[in-house]
Each structure stands twice: as C-alpha cells, then as structure tokens.
PDB file of C-alpha atoms in Angstrom:
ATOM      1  CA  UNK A   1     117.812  89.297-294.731  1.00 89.00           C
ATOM      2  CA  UNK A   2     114.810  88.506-297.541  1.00 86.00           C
ATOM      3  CA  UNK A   3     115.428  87.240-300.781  1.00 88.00           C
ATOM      4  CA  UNK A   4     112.863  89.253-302.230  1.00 80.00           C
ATOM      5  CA  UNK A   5     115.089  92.427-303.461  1.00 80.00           C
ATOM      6  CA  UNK A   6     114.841  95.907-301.915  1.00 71.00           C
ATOM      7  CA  UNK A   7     112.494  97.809-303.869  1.00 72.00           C
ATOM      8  CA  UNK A   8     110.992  95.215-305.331  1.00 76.00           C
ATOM      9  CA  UNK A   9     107.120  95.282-305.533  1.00 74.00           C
ATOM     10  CA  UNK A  10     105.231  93.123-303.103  1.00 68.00           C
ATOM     11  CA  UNK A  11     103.086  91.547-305.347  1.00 77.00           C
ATOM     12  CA  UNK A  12     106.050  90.506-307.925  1.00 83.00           C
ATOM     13  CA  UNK A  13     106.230  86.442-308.771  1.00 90.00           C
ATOM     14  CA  UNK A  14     108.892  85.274-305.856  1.00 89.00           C
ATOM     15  CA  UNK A  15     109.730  82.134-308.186  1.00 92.00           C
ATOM     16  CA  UNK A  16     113.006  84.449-310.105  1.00 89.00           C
ATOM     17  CA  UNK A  17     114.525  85.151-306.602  1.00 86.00           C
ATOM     18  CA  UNK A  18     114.463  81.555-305.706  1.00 92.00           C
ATOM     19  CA  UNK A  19     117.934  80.814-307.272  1.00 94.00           C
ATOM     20  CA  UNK A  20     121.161  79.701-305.294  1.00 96.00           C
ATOM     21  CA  UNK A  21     122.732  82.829-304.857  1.00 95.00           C
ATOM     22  CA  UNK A  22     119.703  84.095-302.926  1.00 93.00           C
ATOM     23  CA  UNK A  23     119.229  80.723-301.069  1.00 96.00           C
ATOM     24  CA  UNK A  24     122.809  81.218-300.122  1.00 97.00           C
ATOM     25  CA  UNK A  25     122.512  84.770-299.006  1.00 96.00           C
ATOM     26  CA  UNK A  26     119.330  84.303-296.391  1.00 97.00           C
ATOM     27  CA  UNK A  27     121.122  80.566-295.168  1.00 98.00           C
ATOM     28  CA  UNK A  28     124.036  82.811-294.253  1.00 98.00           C
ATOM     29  CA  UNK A  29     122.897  85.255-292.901  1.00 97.00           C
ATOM     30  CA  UNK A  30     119.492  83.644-291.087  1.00 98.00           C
ATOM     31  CA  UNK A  31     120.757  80.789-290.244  1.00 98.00           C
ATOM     32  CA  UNK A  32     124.696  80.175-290.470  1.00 98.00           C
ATOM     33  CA  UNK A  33     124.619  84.122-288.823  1.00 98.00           C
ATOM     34  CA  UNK A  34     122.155  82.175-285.452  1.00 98.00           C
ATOM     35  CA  UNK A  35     123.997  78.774-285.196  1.00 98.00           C
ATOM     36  CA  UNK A  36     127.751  80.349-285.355  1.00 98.00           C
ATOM     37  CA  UNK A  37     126.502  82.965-282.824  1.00 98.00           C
ATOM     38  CA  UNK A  38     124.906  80.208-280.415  1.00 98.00           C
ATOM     39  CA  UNK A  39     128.065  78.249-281.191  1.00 98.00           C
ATOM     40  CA  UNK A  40     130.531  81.225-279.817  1.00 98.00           C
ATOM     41  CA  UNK A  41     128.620  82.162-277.078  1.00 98.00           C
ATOM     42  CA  UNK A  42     128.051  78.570-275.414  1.00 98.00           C
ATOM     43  CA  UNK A  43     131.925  78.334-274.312  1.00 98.00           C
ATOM     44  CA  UNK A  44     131.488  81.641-272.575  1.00 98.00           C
ATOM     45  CA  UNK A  45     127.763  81.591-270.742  1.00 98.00           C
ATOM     46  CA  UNK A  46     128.888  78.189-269.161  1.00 98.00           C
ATOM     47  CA  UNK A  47     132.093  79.648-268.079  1.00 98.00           C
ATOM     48  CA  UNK A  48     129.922  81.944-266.224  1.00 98.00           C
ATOM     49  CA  UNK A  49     127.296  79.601-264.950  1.00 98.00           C
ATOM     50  CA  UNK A  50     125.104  80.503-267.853  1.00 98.00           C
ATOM     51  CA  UNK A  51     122.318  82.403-269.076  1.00 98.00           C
ATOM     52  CA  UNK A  52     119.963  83.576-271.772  1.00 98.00           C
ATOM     53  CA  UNK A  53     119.998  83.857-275.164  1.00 98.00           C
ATOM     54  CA  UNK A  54     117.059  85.039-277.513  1.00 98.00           C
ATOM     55  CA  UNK A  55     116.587  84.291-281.400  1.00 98.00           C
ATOM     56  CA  UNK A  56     115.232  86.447-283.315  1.00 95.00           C
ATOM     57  CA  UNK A  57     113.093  85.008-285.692  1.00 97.00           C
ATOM     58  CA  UNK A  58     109.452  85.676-287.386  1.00 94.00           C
ATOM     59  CA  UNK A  59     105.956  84.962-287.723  1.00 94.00           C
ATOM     60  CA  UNK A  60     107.107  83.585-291.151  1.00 94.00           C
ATOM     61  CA  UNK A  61     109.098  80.924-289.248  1.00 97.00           C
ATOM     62  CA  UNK A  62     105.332  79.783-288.127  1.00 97.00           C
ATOM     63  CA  UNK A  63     103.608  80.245-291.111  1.00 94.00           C
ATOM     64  CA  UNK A  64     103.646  79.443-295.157  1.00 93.00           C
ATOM     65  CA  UNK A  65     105.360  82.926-296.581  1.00 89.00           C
ATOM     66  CA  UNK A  66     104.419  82.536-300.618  1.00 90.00           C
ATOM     67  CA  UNK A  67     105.942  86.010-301.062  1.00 87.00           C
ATOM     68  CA  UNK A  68     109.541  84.776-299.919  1.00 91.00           C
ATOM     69  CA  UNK A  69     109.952  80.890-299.431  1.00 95.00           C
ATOM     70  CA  UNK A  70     113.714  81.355-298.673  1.00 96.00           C
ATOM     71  CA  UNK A  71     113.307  83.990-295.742  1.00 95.00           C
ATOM     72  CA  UNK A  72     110.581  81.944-294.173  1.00 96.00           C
ATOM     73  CA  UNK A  73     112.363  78.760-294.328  1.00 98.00           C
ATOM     74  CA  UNK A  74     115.225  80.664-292.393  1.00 98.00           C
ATOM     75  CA  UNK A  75     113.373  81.457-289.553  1.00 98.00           C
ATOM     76  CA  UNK A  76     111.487  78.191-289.229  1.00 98.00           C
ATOM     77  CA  UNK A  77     115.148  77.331-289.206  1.00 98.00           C
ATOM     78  CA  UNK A  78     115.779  79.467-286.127  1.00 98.00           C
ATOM     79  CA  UNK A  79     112.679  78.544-284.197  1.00 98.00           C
ATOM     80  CA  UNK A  80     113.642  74.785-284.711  1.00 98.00           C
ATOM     81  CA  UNK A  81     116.923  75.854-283.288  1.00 98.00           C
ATOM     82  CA  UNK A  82     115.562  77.677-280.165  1.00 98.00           C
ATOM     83  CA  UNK A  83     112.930  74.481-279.516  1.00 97.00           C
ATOM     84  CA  UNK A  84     115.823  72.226-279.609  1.00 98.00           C
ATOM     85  CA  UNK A  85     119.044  74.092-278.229  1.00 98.00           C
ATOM     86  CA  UNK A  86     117.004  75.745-275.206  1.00 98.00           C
ATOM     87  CA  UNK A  87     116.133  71.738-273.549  1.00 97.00           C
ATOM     88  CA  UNK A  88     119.735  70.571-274.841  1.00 98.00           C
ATOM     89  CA  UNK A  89     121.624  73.039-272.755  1.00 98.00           C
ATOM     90  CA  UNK A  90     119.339  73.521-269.875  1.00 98.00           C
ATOM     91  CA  UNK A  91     121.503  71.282-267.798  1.00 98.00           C
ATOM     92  CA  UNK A  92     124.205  73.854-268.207  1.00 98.00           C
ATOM     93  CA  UNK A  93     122.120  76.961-267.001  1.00 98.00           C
ATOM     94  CA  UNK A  94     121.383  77.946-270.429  1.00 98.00           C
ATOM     95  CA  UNK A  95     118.130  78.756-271.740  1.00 98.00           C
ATOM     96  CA  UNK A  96     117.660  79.694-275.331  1.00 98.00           C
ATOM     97  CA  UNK A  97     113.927  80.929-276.787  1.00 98.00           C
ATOM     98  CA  UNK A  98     113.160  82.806-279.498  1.00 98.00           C
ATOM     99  CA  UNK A  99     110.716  86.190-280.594  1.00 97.00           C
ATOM    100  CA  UNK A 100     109.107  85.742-283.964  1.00 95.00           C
ATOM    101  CA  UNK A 101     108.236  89.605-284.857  1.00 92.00           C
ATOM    102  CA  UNK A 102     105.190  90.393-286.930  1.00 84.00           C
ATOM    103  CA  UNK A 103     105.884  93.713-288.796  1.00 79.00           C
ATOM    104  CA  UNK A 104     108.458  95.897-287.443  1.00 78.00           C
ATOM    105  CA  UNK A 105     109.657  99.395-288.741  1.00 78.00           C
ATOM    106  CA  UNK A 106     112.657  98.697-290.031  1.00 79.00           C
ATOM    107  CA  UNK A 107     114.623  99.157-293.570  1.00 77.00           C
ATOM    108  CA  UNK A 108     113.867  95.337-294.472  1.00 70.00           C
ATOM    109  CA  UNK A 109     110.443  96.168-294.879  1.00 70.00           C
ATOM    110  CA  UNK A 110     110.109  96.902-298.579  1.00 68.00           C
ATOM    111  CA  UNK A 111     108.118 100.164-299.012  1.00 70.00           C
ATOM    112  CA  UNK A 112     105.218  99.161-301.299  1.00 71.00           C
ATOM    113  CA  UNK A 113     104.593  97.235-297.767  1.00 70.00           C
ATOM    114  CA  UNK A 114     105.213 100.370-295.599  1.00 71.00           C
ATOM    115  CA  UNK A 115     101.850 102.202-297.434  1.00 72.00           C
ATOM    116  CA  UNK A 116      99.685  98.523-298.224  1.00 73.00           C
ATOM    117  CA  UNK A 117      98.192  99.561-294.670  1.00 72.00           C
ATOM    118  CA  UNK A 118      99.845  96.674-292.747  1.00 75.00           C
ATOM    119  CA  UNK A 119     100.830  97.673-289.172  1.00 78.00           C
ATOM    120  CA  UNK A 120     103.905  98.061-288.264  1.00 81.00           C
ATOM    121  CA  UNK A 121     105.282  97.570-284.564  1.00 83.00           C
ATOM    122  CA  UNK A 122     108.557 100.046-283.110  1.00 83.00           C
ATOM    123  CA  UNK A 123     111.608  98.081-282.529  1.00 84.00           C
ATOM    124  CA  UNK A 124     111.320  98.913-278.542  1.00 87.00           C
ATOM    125  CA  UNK A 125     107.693  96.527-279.046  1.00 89.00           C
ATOM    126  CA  UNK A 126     109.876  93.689-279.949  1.00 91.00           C
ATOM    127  CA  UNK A 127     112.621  94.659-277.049  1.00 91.00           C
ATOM    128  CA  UNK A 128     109.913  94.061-274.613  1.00 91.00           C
ATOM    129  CA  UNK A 129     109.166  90.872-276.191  1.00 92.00           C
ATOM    130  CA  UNK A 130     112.533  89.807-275.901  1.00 94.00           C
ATOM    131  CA  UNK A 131     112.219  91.042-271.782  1.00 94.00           C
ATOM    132  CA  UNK A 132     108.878  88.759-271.699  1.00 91.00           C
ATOM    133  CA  UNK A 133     111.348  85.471-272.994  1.00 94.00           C
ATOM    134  CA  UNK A 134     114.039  86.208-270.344  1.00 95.00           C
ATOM    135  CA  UNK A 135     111.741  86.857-267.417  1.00 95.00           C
ATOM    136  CA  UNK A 136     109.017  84.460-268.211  1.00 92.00           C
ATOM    137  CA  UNK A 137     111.664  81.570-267.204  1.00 92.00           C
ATOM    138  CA  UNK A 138     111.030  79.459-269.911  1.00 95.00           C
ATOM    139  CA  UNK A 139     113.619  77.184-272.009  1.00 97.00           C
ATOM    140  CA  UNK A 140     113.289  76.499-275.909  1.00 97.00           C
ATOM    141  CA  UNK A 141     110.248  78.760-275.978  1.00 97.00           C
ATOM    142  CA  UNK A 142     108.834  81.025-278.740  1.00 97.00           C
ATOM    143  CA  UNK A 143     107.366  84.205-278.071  1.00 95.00           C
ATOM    144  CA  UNK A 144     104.931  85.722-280.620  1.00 94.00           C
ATOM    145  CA  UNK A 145     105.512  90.085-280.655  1.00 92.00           C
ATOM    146  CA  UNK A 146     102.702  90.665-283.566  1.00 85.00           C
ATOM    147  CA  UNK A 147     101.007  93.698-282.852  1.00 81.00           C
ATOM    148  CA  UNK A 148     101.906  96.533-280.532  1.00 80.00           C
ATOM    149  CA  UNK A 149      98.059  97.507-279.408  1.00 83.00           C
ATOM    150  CA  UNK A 150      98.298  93.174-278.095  1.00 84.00           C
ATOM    151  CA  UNK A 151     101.409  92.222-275.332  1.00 86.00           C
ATOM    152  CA  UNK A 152     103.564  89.045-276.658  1.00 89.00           C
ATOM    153  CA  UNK A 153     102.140  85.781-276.226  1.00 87.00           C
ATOM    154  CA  UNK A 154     104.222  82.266-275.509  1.00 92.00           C
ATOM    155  CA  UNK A 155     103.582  80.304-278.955  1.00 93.00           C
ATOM    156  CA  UNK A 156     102.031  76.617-277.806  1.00 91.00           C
ATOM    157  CA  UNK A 157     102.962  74.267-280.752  1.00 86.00           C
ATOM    158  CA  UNK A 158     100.579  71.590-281.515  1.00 85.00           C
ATOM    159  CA  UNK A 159     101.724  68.075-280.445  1.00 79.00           C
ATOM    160  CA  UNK A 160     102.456  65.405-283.234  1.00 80.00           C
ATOM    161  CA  UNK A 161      99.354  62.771-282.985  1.00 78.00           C
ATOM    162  CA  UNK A 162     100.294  59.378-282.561  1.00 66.00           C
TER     163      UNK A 162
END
C-alpha cells in the first residue's frame, strides 16, 4: 500500500500524509505483511526440504521516492529483508530474492499517473520476473522488472568502500 491517498494528485506536497497513522498503515502492510509471511512459511519449506520464496518489492526500495517517503522506505525494507534472509537460510534449502517492479497496471497506481505518460508494465511482465528469480538459482538476490519492451535484470549493489 502507498501513503499517498487514492485519488490524490501526483504532484500534491507528500509532507501531510507523513503522519503516524499512514506510517503505520504502509509498516503493516509492507513490511509486518513480508516478515510475518517469511516467518509462517519457514517452519513449513524446511519441513519439506525447502524452497523459494520471492518479495515483492519496488524500484522505490532502490531509489529516493520524494512523492511517498513512507512507501519507499517499505520496500527498501523488503529488499534489505530478501539480501539478508536469502544467505541466512540457505543452509536450510531456502532461497529468498526479491522483484522490485517499475510501473505495473494495477489499482495502486493513482490515475493522474495512469495518463502523465509513464509506462506501465502487465502484471504477467512481473510474473516472469518472479520465474527469472526462481530459475536463475540465486539466494538473497534482487531482480529489477522495469519495463516490459527490456527482460528483468539481477540488481548488482555497490560494495561499501573500506
């Protein structure tokens, strides 16, 4: 979920929406909604000698998103999540990754958006992008699905300089 309220014009100051009830919303949902999940589903993939799980997160979780600080936090929340879970249960036969969406065509986009001339991708693009995570054999990955006319793309995060 956004903070930024449905309807509400794209270009309208984000700072009124930053207020606890809609921090507490997008944590909930974004975040609390992933971790739980992970949580309830570990017990079960090791009792069957594992398997995959993908995140869905967004280009906002790799990028500044002035229009809504909350949302974007939430999903760089996710991706750290992914990074971290995927090499913590790998011993178990789990892998975990995540697929940061650009634009997809879907009721969260608000509809000033929908006609700004932004592209938007069809849900099945970001399906295959969640195929490319589980097949490409990779653990604590992120997979970038940004524009249907371009195939997803592992994400390389740059290394912290010593």
């Amino acid at each position: 979920v956004m903070t930024r309220p449905t309807g509400a014009p794209l270009g309208d100051d984000p700072v009124p929406w930053l207020r606890p009830e809609g921090y507490e919303k997008v944590v909930a949902v974004n975040i609390d909604g992933v971790a739980y999940g992970l949580m309830a589903a570990i017990p079960h993939l090791v009792a069957s000698g594992g398997g995959d799980v993908v995140i869905t997160a967004s280009i906002a979780g790799l990028m500044a998103q002035p229009p809504d600080p909350f949302y974007s936090m939430s999903k760089h929340a996710v991706i750290g999540l992914a990074r971290s879970a995927g090499p913590a249960l790998a011993d178990r036969n789990i892998r975990v990754n995540a697929v940061c969406p650009g634009g997809v065509d879907t009721n969260i986009v608000p509809s000033d958006l929908k006609t700004s001339g932004h592209r938007f991708a069809p849900p099945s693009y970001i399906a295959d992008a969640v195929v490319n995570a589980i097949i490409g054999g990779g653990n604590g990955e992120v997979w970038v699905a940004y524009a249907e006319d371009s195939a997803p793309w592992k994400y390389e995060h740059p290394s912290p300089r010593h």
